[in-house]
Amino acid sequence: MNALNLHVLIVEDNPSLAANLFDYLEACGHRADAAPDGVSGLNLALTHSYDAIVLDWMLPRMDGIGFLKRLRREAKSTVPVIMLTAKDQLASKIEGFEAGVDDYVVKPAALPEVEIRLRAVVARTRQASAPGRLLQIDDLMFDLATLEVTRGSQRLALSPTIRRILELLMRESPRLVTRERLESLLWGDVTPETDLLRSHMHLLRKSVDSGHDTKLLHTVPGAGYRLCVLRDD
């Protein structure tokens, strides 16, 4: 049995896949609930306390993106969500992360991988940031006590995964953070085959730099990223 035992919500309209996930997670020592559509899944998510959610994209009554938007923007929930879907295009991954998903797994996926990713995303979310600390670069500020991120007078709405990336980049600024270190932060030893990091960085750049003359997030080709003010830009 795993030391990290979770209460997981599975929102999946394929009864065979939902049953397989349910049985596998229970066999791993976790507890699981299942919903066959977005509306009933959202109702469970809002009325119960879950450690994580496994969410399909193509769902009846309310699709996965609609589910995420309601969960994140209206309910203000930060529960980790893994999108489990056959939609493997980069544009779909970006849309999912932008809506608030924490990890993205393309079907067909091995059940052990889904379980490992669940434990990893929950463990990362539970890592407590030091209270009362404020990170600041130029007019970008990250309050580690409240998890509020602002640039100038604008509050930035970031998913938990994007916040973790931002925190590392701000702590290391102006030093370079390698792609390998960022991938290890997000996925540990289970690095995805597709370039999901690129999707995350696209969303982070859009949130932090869009509409600002001074760009803070910089790509170092073939190496990684750094967050700082380049005075000679």
mmCIF file with all atom_site columns, C-alpha atoms in Angstrom, residues 57 65 83 85 87-99 101 104 195-196 198-199 202-203 206:
data_model
loop_
_atom_site.group_PDB
_atom_site.id
_atom_site.type_symbol
_atom_site.label_atom_id
_atom_site.label_alt_id
_atom_site.label_comp_id
_atom_site.label_asym_id
_atom_site.label_entity_id
_atom_site.label_seq_id
_atom_site.pdbx_PDB_ins_code
_atom_site.Cartn_x
_atom_site.Cartn_y
_atom_site.Cartn_z
_atom_site.occupancy
_atom_site.B_iso_or_equiv
_atom_site.pdbx_formal_charge
_atom_site.auth_seq_id
_atom_site.auth_comp_id
_atom_site.auth_asym_id
_atom_site.auth_atom_id
_atom_site.pdbx_PDB_model_num
ATOM 1  C CA . TRP A 1 57  ? -12.384 15.751 -22.039 1.00 0.00 ? 57  TRP A CA 1
ATOM 2  C CA . ILE A 1 65  ? -13.068 22.134 -20.317 1.00 0.00 ? 65  ILE A CA 1
ATOM 3  C CA . MET A 1 83  ? -6.842  15.324 -17.909 1.00 0.00 ? 83  MET A CA 1
ATOM 4  C CA . THR A 1 85  ? -8.012  12.156 -23.032 1.00 0.00 ? 85  THR A CA 1
ATOM 5  C CA . LYS A 1 87  ? -6.875  14.584 -27.714 1.00 0.00 ? 87  LYS A CA 1
ATOM 6  C CA . ASP A 1 88  ? -3.133  14.654 -28.276 1.00 0.00 ? 88  ASP A CA 1
ATOM 7  C CA . GLN A 1 89  ? -2.674  17.871 -30.273 1.00 0.00 ? 89  GLN A CA 1
ATOM 8  C CA . LEU A 1 90  ? -0.515  20.621 -28.792 1.00 0.00 ? 90  LEU A CA 1
ATOM 9  C CA . ALA A 1 91  ? -3.390  23.114 -29.153 1.00 0.00 ? 91  ALA A CA 1
ATOM 10 C CA . SER A 1 92  ? -5.609  20.837 -27.050 1.00 0.00 ? 92  SER A CA 1
ATOM 11 C CA . LYS A 1 93  ? -2.945  20.522 -24.361 1.00 0.00 ? 93  LYS A CA 1
ATOM 12 C CA . ILE A 1 94  ? -2.550  24.283 -24.207 1.00 0.00 ? 94  ILE A CA 1
ATOM 13 C CA . GLU A 1 95  ? -6.321  24.708 -23.955 1.00 0.00 ? 95  GLU A CA 1
ATOM 14 C CA . GLY A 1 96  ? -6.436  22.186 -21.125 1.00 0.00 ? 96  GLY A CA 1
ATOM 15 C CA . PHE A 1 97  ? -3.641  23.816 -19.138 1.00 0.00 ? 97  PHE A CA 1
ATOM 16 C CA . GLU A 1 98  ? -5.143  27.241 -19.745 1.00 0.00 ? 98  GLU A CA 1
ATOM 17 C CA . ALA A 1 99  ? -8.435  26.016 -18.289 1.00 0.00 ? 99  ALA A CA 1
ATOM 18 C CA . VAL A 1 101 ? -5.531  21.224 -15.572 1.00 0.00 ? 101 VAL A CA 1
ATOM 19 C CA . TYR A 1 104 ? -2.260  15.828 -19.131 1.00 0.00 ? 104 TYR A CA 1
ATOM 20 C CA . ASP A 1 195 ? 6.720   18.184 -24.764 1.00 0.00 ? 195 ASP A CA 1
ATOM 21 C CA . LEU A 1 196 ? 4.192   19.286 -22.130 1.00 0.00 ? 196 LEU A CA 1
ATOM 22 C CA . ARG A 1 198 ? 6.483   23.774 -23.772 1.00 0.00 ? 198 ARG A CA 1
ATOM 23 C CA . SER A 1 199 ? 2.723   24.112 -23.187 1.00 0.00 ? 199 SER A CA 1
ATOM 24 C CA . HIS A 1 202 ? 3.599   29.146 -23.282 1.00 0.00 ? 202 HIS A CA 1
ATOM 25 C CA . LEU A 1 203 ? 0.868   29.738 -20.703 1.00 0.00 ? 203 LEU A CA 1
ATOM 26 C CA . LYS A 1 206 ? 1.189   34.637 -21.779 1.00 0.00 ? 206 LYS A CA 1
#
